[in-house]
Structure formats: structure tokens, C-alpha cells
């Protein structure tokens, strides 16, 4: 018989999932199951004992389980969940014991632990909540230290890697090349990802997916975890010599924390229906976050965007801006965003950041004449800010050099430095300046930028950012905020509690966008991803791509334009207007249905489709990046349809079909006709699309004929 026992158990049920927790000998609880809903009569204590491996030679006896906060004092040989220090420096090996368990219905529990039963010592509170709408499990822990003690690491609650999930999928990236998928497998030791730049960064989206060898987009078991945190972080996926595997996330802090320390929330999603099942859970989560914002504003924040940055950069001239606005509105734009260069003294990126007053040399009568012109064209008006940054050549720096974060001799980035957002007087100054601009003008959108990394981990900086943005959101509830950080440098689920949109990348290259949007959809709902039609000659890559391809790639997400519209030929303008009109008619559908990434068996094809809840309609995008290895397009097996239904299918953009790639037309779609195919055939054998040239998009829509829904 084992010399330890299960003393406390609890299960949470919701969203078709069960999360089961167990404490051994009143120690820190363990997550002993998260996944498919368990039978109501399942013995959680017996299940917990079944998770404990047998003890081999050379191991500590009794064997220690992986708890939500694994501790070195117990004999745990992997990365600990917290690392504490005493006042004179040595590590303090805390050993908290379960003092209380507060169960809130079927969906939430809170565990309270105190160090060796000492109420005045280390106190740890771990909370778990299972969202019945999404099936996502939210975990967090809060640590309270007595005077004289400090903490150098507090992870979010640690979770075990489910059996068989040996694959580790995450995303790297760079500026103008975000969300690059990479994959490894568990090996003895730790796979570690760290962002040390005070934000998640372009290279370290704070999420990871574990999957079995057989898991694909539509089938197989998988688990995804993401940390809701906008600062530096560490993720480790670790395998111990005994074969057990754990997953940990936490805030990266170069200093020592004292007093009360809270981990950001860790969100877990599980699917037995492949990677698309995980994505759809996170998309539902984001849509739930956005719903109260939309209700408060009384509208959907998805107008066709126009941003003037790649048209004029810092060259702001009122007459020219009016002409651009008129032209953009004529093409279908519904919001005009004035980017960097509108504020006092700003003519390039070397000066004036921090001086948030209107540049009277460029706008002698203020912004009102431009805003009134924009409104007269039927568009809303938005404005760019970069509140957390300062140039040394600015009135703010000359008046308050002490506002700078870090030492005076630190390197700059993009000719700028960072303001100390942990200071309330800094936040108050920024709030006053930004709020004055928003209060005095009819502005309903702010592009919030953050164009350089920090030098070192400083979690108080991220907390200060959230505090300032939260204050502005509450003070100006009719304003939408976008999270931009040189593009995709600050994308996470905590910033999306305040911002309704992210600028996925500074690259408007449609080929780059095709790939990165596809990968970002593993976490981020399509309506949250801003995607713009860039200039004919891409400023970041030097490529020239057709208007049809640029427009259809942008139409996969929250569509916008970012070029000088006066450069367009009549043919380009007609194409852009056509695609934009289609997007306006279909954005509600695209942003309410379930998104499925399709398995194409072709590395050059990025395909995905959106299906409504009734399975009566779908829209499919098939993007051809480069030349395929084979001559003809492989059939695309669809997903999410009613297998018993018959769908009438048509090609949305027959004008974009390559006649060179299709010497002989066999099926009716390229000629503007329709096909009728069953959901079963479409999902098993697939849809044969026209052959596609590199850098092109094929768009298809299908409607169920009649009301013959499946009983399945």
C-alpha cells in the first residue's frame, strides 16, 4: 500500500470538459485530469492515484506528484513553481499545506494554502475556473509573503502534459515576419521560450500547443495553453528523467518581488477534434471579451479601415490628406486613421515623442477641419499615439528627464526611450494629454503603438501600461483601441480585454500576411486581426503583387487599406472596390462563424473556411503562395459541414482565375456556374478548385439546399 493518500478532491464541469483536482496528504493540489467530460460517478480519488507512477531505484520515496505549484522541499526534481528567498539571501523551501477549499458551483474552486500550517507565514491561493461557454480552464495563483522574504519566480499553476502528447508547437517570428510556426518534441530537459523585452515580442507569442503524433487540423487530441500577460514571460515544457512532463508559464522578472504577488491567468483548452477545436475555443473566448465592449459602444467595431502611414509617412498636409480621404471613401473605406506625424514638432522619428499636442505648423486650425472632412465622406476618424515612449529631443524629456525608465546611458531604439509606466505621475501626465485630445475631438479610434523593446524584464512596466489603457478605456467608452507594437510585438489575451483589434504585423506584403494570418488564427479570432491592402510596391519586402491578391488576403480578416489610393489604376480601383463591397456584405458572417484551417497536402496552399452554426453556409479561401510541386490543384477536403446536406457551390471571384494555369476548363466554377455536392463528399474527397498561379486567391461559397440538416 502507498504511504500517502488522497485527502481532498474536486471536479469542475463545463463546456463538455472536466477538470479534476486532488490533494495528496493535504498538500498542494494537482490537476489530475483536464479533457473530455468524465462520467458523473467517476472516482476522482482513484483516478488521482492512477496518475502516480511506481517508484524505481534511485528515486525519492515516497514518489512526489506534479502539483499546481511543484516544490523542491517535497523532492520534486523538475522546475519548481515558486522560488523564495529569506531576508539574508538563502532560498526558503516553503511547504504550504491545504488549509481550505472553496467550491463555487460546478465551475470554480479556490484552494487556500499556508506554510506548514502557519497563518502568518507564506500564503498561497490557487484559483481555477472552467468556462461553461468555451470549455477553457482558467488557472491563477496569488502568493503572499511575510516581511523579509522575496520571490524570484512564481509561475502560473503548473499542468501535466497529457499522455501521448509528445509534440510541442509554438511560434517564433521577427519584425514583419510574425507567427512563424515551429515544432519540436519532448526530450529529457526543458524546452524554454523567454521574452526579455518587456512585452511578448515578435518572436515569443505566449502560447504553446501539445499534440499527439496523429493530431491534425480536424482530428486527434491536443492541449493548448496561453498566458494572459503583456510583458516579458518564460514558458517551459519539461520532461523529467522519470518520463513525466510538465508545462509552466510565468512572468519574467529581473528583480525580486515582495509582499503580494499574483500570477497572470493561464488559459488551457483541450480538444479531441484536432487543432481547429482549440482555435475555436479561443475565438469564442475573444468574442466573449469583445461582446461587452461592442454593447457599450452600441456598434460592431469592424469598419473598413484606411491608414495613411504608407501613403505619406510624416508628410502631413491638410489638403493632401483631404484628397486621400475622399479617394479612400470612394473605394469603400469607413474609417480614416491619421498615423504618426500629427503632433507638435514631429517631422521624423528623431524628436517630439511625448509631446501630445497638435502640430500647429501642419494643422493651424487643429484637427477639426480634417475630421469634419472625413465625417463628410461618411467615415469615422482615428488617431495614432505611442504613449509609453519619449524622444530625448522633446519638451517632455527636457522637463522631466526623471520620467525615463532605466539608466541615462542605455541604448536607444528607433531614436526613442521608454517612460517609466510604473510611476503614477507618469501615467497621470499621459492620461491628461491623451484624454484632452480625445475629449476635444470626434475621435472613435486609437492606434496605440509601442515601437521598441525594453532593456530587461520589468513587469511593473506592463502593469502600468494596463492601468493607463484601462483608465482611458473607461474614460472614453466610445473609443476603440488597437494594440500595435511595431506590428505584432504585443498580442496576448490580457491586452485584448481592453483593445478590440491588433495590428498583426507592420508588413503589408500579402504573401507574408497569407502565412502569418493563417498561423495567428490558432489563437486570434479573424475579426481581431487587422489586415490592410498595401501599396503596389511593398515598402517592407520590395515585392509587387496584384491588387486582387492583396485585396482578398486583407478580406480574410478585419479589412483595411494602407497605400496612397491616388496611385491606383482604374482597373486596380475597380478590383479593390469589388472586393471591399463583397467584404462588407459578408463580414458579419465571417466574424460569427467557426473558422477551420484546411489540410491542403501542399505547402504552397493556405486554405481555411468559415461555417455558420447551422452548417447551412460556408466561405472558403484558398491562397496560393508559390508554385505547387504538382501540375493540378489537389482537392481541398473541407470541414465542419453537414455530411447529409447537399451544398450549391459557386466561385466568388471567377475573374481572378488564371487562364494560363487552366488551359482547359472542366468543372463549371471558373465559368461562373455552380456545382452541387454533398457535405460527406466535400469532407472526404474534397473540392477540386481551378489551378492557381502563385500569389493568387480563390474564394468559394456554398449554401445548403433545402432544410435537410443531419441528425448527427
XYZ file of C-alpha atoms in Angstrom, residues 240-692:
453
model
C 11.865 14.618 -16.188
C 14.119 11.542 -16.262
C 11.191 9.520 -14.904
C 9.211 10.408 -18.055
C 6.719 12.839 -16.587
C 6.176 16.118 -18.384
C 5.081 19.494 -17.123
C 4.140 22.830 -18.646
C 4.833 26.119 -16.855
C 4.376 29.786 -17.725
C 5.308 32.775 -15.622
C 6.255 36.442 -15.540
C 9.907 37.120 -16.279
C 11.236 39.497 -13.624
C 14.875 40.561 -13.321
C 14.252 41.738 -9.774
C 12.830 40.302 -6.560
C 9.145 40.596 -5.720
C 7.846 41.099 -2.196
C 4.533 41.294 -0.409
C 1.618 40.100 -2.529
C 2.452 38.595 -5.915
C -0.126 37.437 -8.442
C 0.491 35.253 -11.467
C -1.298 36.207 -14.681
C -4.055 33.801 -15.687
C -3.122 30.698 -17.622
C -5.795 29.537 -20.059
C -5.987 25.881 -21.077
C -8.038 24.455 -23.927
C -8.355 20.769 -24.789
C -9.675 19.217 -27.973
C -10.185 15.722 -29.332
C -11.243 17.194 -32.684
C -7.828 18.434 -33.761
C -6.163 21.821 -33.674
C -9.221 23.586 -35.074
C -11.110 22.638 -31.917
C -8.570 24.549 -29.832
C -8.728 27.598 -32.090
C -12.488 27.754 -31.996
C -12.453 27.711 -28.181
C -10.041 30.653 -28.080
C -12.055 32.507 -30.730
C -15.194 32.104 -28.598
C -13.238 33.447 -25.641
C -12.168 36.551 -27.574
C -15.686 37.121 -28.855
C -16.972 36.967 -25.282
C -14.344 39.549 -24.260
C -15.376 41.833 -27.120
C -19.144 41.497 -26.621
C -19.457 43.889 -23.625
C -17.265 46.427 -25.452
C -19.497 46.267 -28.515
C -22.635 46.615 -26.411
C -21.213 49.639 -24.598
C -20.401 51.334 -27.885
C -23.636 50.221 -29.469
C -21.909 49.025 -32.656
C -19.590 46.469 -34.142
C -16.013 47.825 -34.351
C -15.338 46.436 -37.824
C -15.469 49.312 -40.327
C -13.212 49.174 -43.382
C -10.035 50.869 -42.241
C -7.890 53.415 -44.026
C -4.485 54.208 -42.510
C -2.356 56.918 -44.124
C 1.089 55.748 -42.911
C 2.438 54.107 -46.075
C 0.907 56.863 -48.202
C 2.595 59.901 -46.643
C 4.598 58.860 -43.553
C 5.418 62.099 -41.633
C 4.458 64.425 -44.506
C 1.148 65.790 -43.242
C -0.529 68.370 -45.451
C -4.197 69.137 -44.844
C -5.209 69.466 -48.500
C -3.388 66.289 -49.431
C -4.941 64.391 -46.523
C -8.398 65.581 -47.563
C -7.807 64.395 -51.110
C -6.624 60.996 -49.855
C -9.641 60.700 -47.540
C -12.037 61.465 -50.368
C -10.416 58.873 -52.603
C -10.331 56.229 -49.817
C -14.011 56.745 -49.041
C -14.837 56.338 -52.699
C -13.135 52.948 -52.647
C -15.192 51.826 -49.653
C -13.237 52.925 -46.561
C -15.333 53.640 -43.462
C -12.667 54.856 -41.026
C -9.712 57.185 -41.631
C -6.731 56.867 -39.263
C -4.150 59.656 -39.053
C -0.870 57.975 -38.190
C 2.448 59.268 -36.782
C 3.398 62.875 -37.544
C 0.381 64.922 -36.374
C 1.774 66.233 -33.052
C 3.959 69.178 -32.148
C 7.464 69.172 -33.657
C 7.113 65.732 -35.265
C 8.676 65.553 -38.738
C 10.651 62.305 -38.444
C 11.342 59.651 -35.819
C 14.119 61.573 -34.029
C 12.040 64.024 -31.996
C 8.868 65.001 -30.170
C 7.550 61.692 -28.854
C 5.802 62.554 -25.603
C 4.574 65.978 -26.766
C 0.942 65.055 -27.380
C -0.285 68.397 -28.646
C -1.466 69.174 -32.179
C 1.218 70.374 -34.579
C 0.011 73.881 -35.460
C 2.573 74.212 -38.254
C 0.840 71.365 -40.067
C -2.675 71.919 -38.722
C -3.032 75.663 -37.970
C -6.725 75.246 -37.153
C -6.225 71.970 -35.331
C -7.510 68.576 -36.415
C -11.149 69.665 -36.652
C -11.073 70.642 -40.364
C -9.678 67.229 -41.307
C -12.094 65.393 -39.008
C -15.053 67.292 -40.419
C -13.945 66.445 -43.954
C -13.540 62.772 -43.034
C -17.010 62.725 -41.476
C -18.439 64.434 -44.564
C -17.135 61.468 -46.589
C -19.101 59.108 -44.331
C -16.061 57.869 -42.424
C -15.085 57.758 -38.764
C -11.790 59.226 -37.551
C -8.909 57.586 -35.688
C -5.559 58.801 -34.379
C -2.120 57.279 -33.680
C -0.364 57.525 -30.285
C 2.752 55.972 -28.807
C 2.217 56.890 -25.154
C 4.888 54.761 -23.475
C 7.787 56.294 -25.409
C 9.785 59.528 -25.455
C 12.478 61.147 -27.603
C 15.301 62.946 -25.850
C 14.595 65.789 -28.260
C 11.179 66.583 -26.793
C 9.648 69.063 -24.385
C 8.600 66.195 -22.125
C 12.140 64.865 -21.730
C 13.602 68.313 -21.195
C 11.040 68.992 -18.467
C 11.097 65.508 -16.906
C 14.301 63.550 -17.593
C 13.428 61.577 -14.469
C 10.435 60.063 -16.311
C 12.852 57.873 -18.291
C 12.901 54.170 -17.496
C 16.387 52.821 -16.812
C 19.842 54.405 -16.695
C 20.721 57.517 -18.645
C 23.400 55.765 -20.707
C 21.127 52.984 -22.023
C 20.879 52.407 -25.795
C 18.002 53.887 -27.732
C 15.722 52.071 -30.133
C 14.234 53.832 -33.156
C 15.754 57.001 -31.639
C 13.489 56.692 -28.618
C 13.424 55.681 -24.983
C 10.809 54.262 -22.640
C 8.849 56.114 -19.995
C 8.591 54.579 -16.526
C 5.000 53.382 -16.576
C 5.223 52.094 -13.008
C 5.115 55.724 -11.830
C 1.653 57.126 -11.249
C 2.777 60.674 -12.054
C 3.966 59.488 -15.485
C 0.642 57.752 -16.148
C -1.301 60.773 -14.903
C 0.629 63.076 -17.240
C -0.046 60.812 -20.222
C -3.700 60.364 -19.322
C -4.213 64.121 -19.135
C -2.629 64.767 -22.534
C -4.298 61.887 -24.387
C -7.687 62.418 -22.752
C -7.616 66.103 -23.692
C -7.154 65.207 -27.370
C -9.912 62.575 -27.281
C -12.314 64.849 -25.398
C -11.837 67.805 -27.732
C -12.338 65.892 -30.995
C -14.733 63.407 -32.551
C -12.249 60.541 -32.421
C -13.556 56.999 -32.066
C -10.361 55.003 -32.624
C -6.811 54.999 -31.254
C -3.915 53.083 -32.755
C -1.691 52.515 -29.695
C 1.869 51.785 -30.761
C 4.973 50.548 -28.869
C 7.974 50.602 -31.184
C 10.894 49.349 -29.144
C 11.711 46.624 -26.644
C 12.675 47.301 -23.053
C 16.201 46.615 -21.825
C 15.473 43.869 -19.319
C 12.453 42.345 -17.668
C 10.275 44.767 -15.728
C 6.743 43.519 -15.015
C 5.730 46.830 -13.430
C 6.029 48.390 -16.879
C 3.367 46.076 -18.290
C 1.157 46.638 -15.249
C 1.480 50.393 -15.721
C 0.534 50.089 -19.388
C -2.598 48.150 -18.487
C -3.503 50.680 -15.817
C -3.203 53.636 -18.206
C -5.018 51.942 -21.079
C -7.743 50.768 -18.710
C -8.241 54.288 -17.375
C -8.557 55.649 -20.923
C -10.990 52.918 -21.977
C -13.216 53.692 -19.009
C -12.982 57.447 -19.549
C -13.728 57.170 -23.284
C -16.064 54.200 -23.726
C -16.923 55.155 -27.315
C -13.307 54.853 -28.482
C -11.923 51.630 -29.958
C -8.280 50.891 -29.134
C -5.868 48.875 -31.277
C -2.802 47.158 -29.830
C 0.167 47.759 -32.126
C 3.780 47.159 -31.165
C 5.845 47.588 -34.316
C 3.129 45.319 -35.603
C 2.707 42.081 -33.635
C 5.029 42.715 -30.696
C 2.286 42.834 -28.049
C -0.500 40.368 -28.729
C -1.957 38.424 -25.822
C -5.300 37.750 -24.181
C -4.849 40.355 -21.438
C -4.385 43.314 -23.801
C -7.410 42.068 -25.742
C -9.572 42.643 -22.691
C -9.085 46.355 -23.465
C -8.275 46.531 -27.194
C -10.695 45.437 -29.911
C -8.060 44.937 -32.615
C -4.406 44.015 -33.024
C -2.080 45.153 -35.783
C -0.712 41.723 -36.624
C 2.404 42.960 -38.428
C 3.972 46.050 -39.945
C 4.281 44.029 -43.149
C 1.569 44.659 -45.727
C 3.157 42.097 -48.056
C 0.201 39.867 -48.913
C 2.382 36.755 -49.208
C 3.706 37.265 -45.683
C 0.218 38.092 -44.480
C -1.287 34.960 -46.023
C 1.026 32.780 -43.932
C 1.007 34.745 -40.687
C -2.769 35.270 -40.620
C -3.226 31.535 -41.077
C -0.948 30.755 -38.123
C -2.244 33.572 -35.909
C -5.734 32.101 -36.297
C -4.637 29.308 -33.980
C -5.195 31.825 -31.199
C -6.670 35.079 -32.502
C -10.167 35.388 -33.988
C -10.241 36.770 -37.560
C -12.126 39.967 -36.707
C -9.436 40.949 -34.189
C -6.618 40.755 -36.763
C -6.160 43.972 -38.728
C -5.137 43.311 -42.338
C -4.536 46.052 -44.911
C -4.208 46.294 -48.670
C -0.745 47.776 -49.040
C 0.926 49.707 -51.869
C 1.571 48.128 -55.260
C 5.285 48.153 -54.400
C 5.506 46.703 -50.873
C 7.591 49.011 -48.683
C 8.903 46.271 -46.382
C 9.683 43.466 -48.854
C 10.072 45.212 -52.214
C 7.638 42.795 -53.886
C 4.921 43.826 -56.307
C 1.708 41.817 -56.067
C -1.608 42.035 -57.892
C -4.449 44.077 -56.439
C -6.741 41.042 -56.484
C -4.359 39.038 -54.299
C -3.688 41.933 -51.912
C -7.393 42.661 -51.542
C -8.541 39.077 -50.986
C -5.829 38.422 -48.382
C -6.997 41.501 -46.459
C -10.619 40.338 -46.831
C -9.842 37.242 -44.753
C -9.535 39.431 -41.643
C -10.528 42.938 -40.449
C -10.018 44.629 -43.785
C -8.336 47.948 -44.421
C -6.259 49.952 -46.901
C -2.789 51.393 -46.313
C -1.475 52.919 -49.511
C -1.826 56.157 -51.418
C -5.154 55.487 -53.151
C -4.236 58.031 -55.794
C -1.640 55.594 -57.178
C -4.300 53.101 -58.258
C -5.092 52.480 -61.884
C -8.749 52.371 -62.844
C -8.526 48.578 -63.047
C -6.953 48.318 -59.591
C -9.551 50.656 -58.130
C -12.382 48.619 -59.634
C -10.930 45.389 -58.209
C -10.447 46.879 -54.754
C -13.962 48.330 -54.742
C -15.405 44.965 -55.804
C -13.629 43.006 -53.067
C -14.403 45.642 -50.431
C -18.108 45.621 -51.306
C -18.115 41.810 -51.013
C -16.362 42.014 -47.635
C -18.907 44.495 -46.274
C -21.731 42.147 -47.232
C -20.039 39.144 -45.614
C -18.087 40.485 -42.596
C -20.900 39.601 -40.197
C -20.813 36.018 -41.414
C -17.012 35.778 -41.367
C -16.870 37.150 -37.832
C -19.551 34.955 -36.290
C -18.922 31.532 -37.834
C -16.430 28.825 -36.925
C -13.058 29.051 -38.671
C -11.444 25.842 -39.925
C -7.906 25.686 -41.277
C -7.865 23.044 -44.018
C -5.260 20.351 -44.594
C -4.072 21.020 -48.129
C -1.286 18.432 -48.642
C 0.543 21.301 -50.343
C 2.982 23.582 -48.543
C 2.218 26.382 -51.017
C -1.536 26.459 -50.318
C -3.011 28.106 -47.225
C -6.711 27.322 -47.077
C -9.382 27.965 -44.499
C -13.144 28.148 -44.375
C -15.815 29.675 -42.176
C -19.019 27.754 -41.430
C -22.093 29.181 -39.714
C -23.561 27.431 -36.634
C -26.424 25.977 -38.679
C -23.951 24.461 -41.175
C -26.075 25.949 -43.927
C -23.415 28.177 -45.461
C -19.644 28.365 -45.825
C -17.000 30.659 -47.304
C -13.670 29.153 -48.319
C -10.390 30.957 -49.064
C -7.554 29.104 -50.795
C -4.396 31.174 -51.012
C -1.664 30.040 -53.391
C 1.692 31.328 -52.145
C 4.137 29.760 -54.614
C 4.222 27.181 -57.379
C 2.994 23.761 -56.288
C 5.031 20.633 -56.930
C 2.207 19.050 -58.922
C 0.549 20.422 -62.074
C -3.076 20.477 -60.903
C -4.597 21.644 -57.643
C -5.099 18.913 -55.109
C -8.723 18.546 -53.933
C -9.411 20.517 -50.768
C -11.126 18.445 -48.111
C -13.493 20.742 -46.249
C -14.563 20.605 -42.603
C -17.462 21.472 -40.326
C -20.256 20.743 -42.824
C -23.417 18.673 -42.540
C -22.471 15.336 -44.170
C -26.084 14.623 -45.192
C -26.678 18.005 -46.784
C -26.276 18.983 -50.424
C -24.447 22.267 -50.979
C -24.657 24.502 -54.010
C -21.169 25.887 -54.579
C -20.027 28.847 -56.635
C -16.771 30.667 -57.231
C -16.902 34.175 -55.793
C -14.064 35.559 -57.923
C -14.090 33.886 -61.368
C -12.413 36.988 -62.834
C -9.273 36.138 -60.852
C -8.852 32.621 -62.249
C -5.597 32.190 -64.167
C -6.314 31.243 -67.794
C -2.679 30.343 -68.278
C -2.863 27.787 -65.446
C -6.183 26.398 -66.742
C -5.762 25.630 -70.460
C -8.964 23.581 -70.436
C -11.862 24.211 -68.031
C -13.516 21.013 -66.810
C -15.865 21.990 -63.994
C -18.327 24.896 -64.060
C -16.895 27.016 -61.269
C -14.375 29.124 -63.231
C -17.075 29.965 -65.778
C -19.385 31.424 -63.142
C -21.514 28.288 -62.827
C -22.322 26.217 -59.757
C -21.805 22.670 -58.527
C -23.924 20.587 -56.167
C -22.006 18.314 -53.828
C -22.779 16.630 -50.524
C -21.145 17.582 -47.282
C -19.932 13.985 -46.982
C -18.175 14.178 -50.366
C -16.712 17.616 -49.672
C -15.249 16.490 -46.345
C -13.924 13.125 -47.553
C -12.983 13.506 -51.216
C -12.739 17.283 -51.364
C -13.445 20.157 -53.727
C -11.390 20.467 -56.910
C -10.631 24.166 -57.473
C -9.199 25.824 -60.580
C -5.429 25.638 -60.935
C -3.925 28.704 -59.325
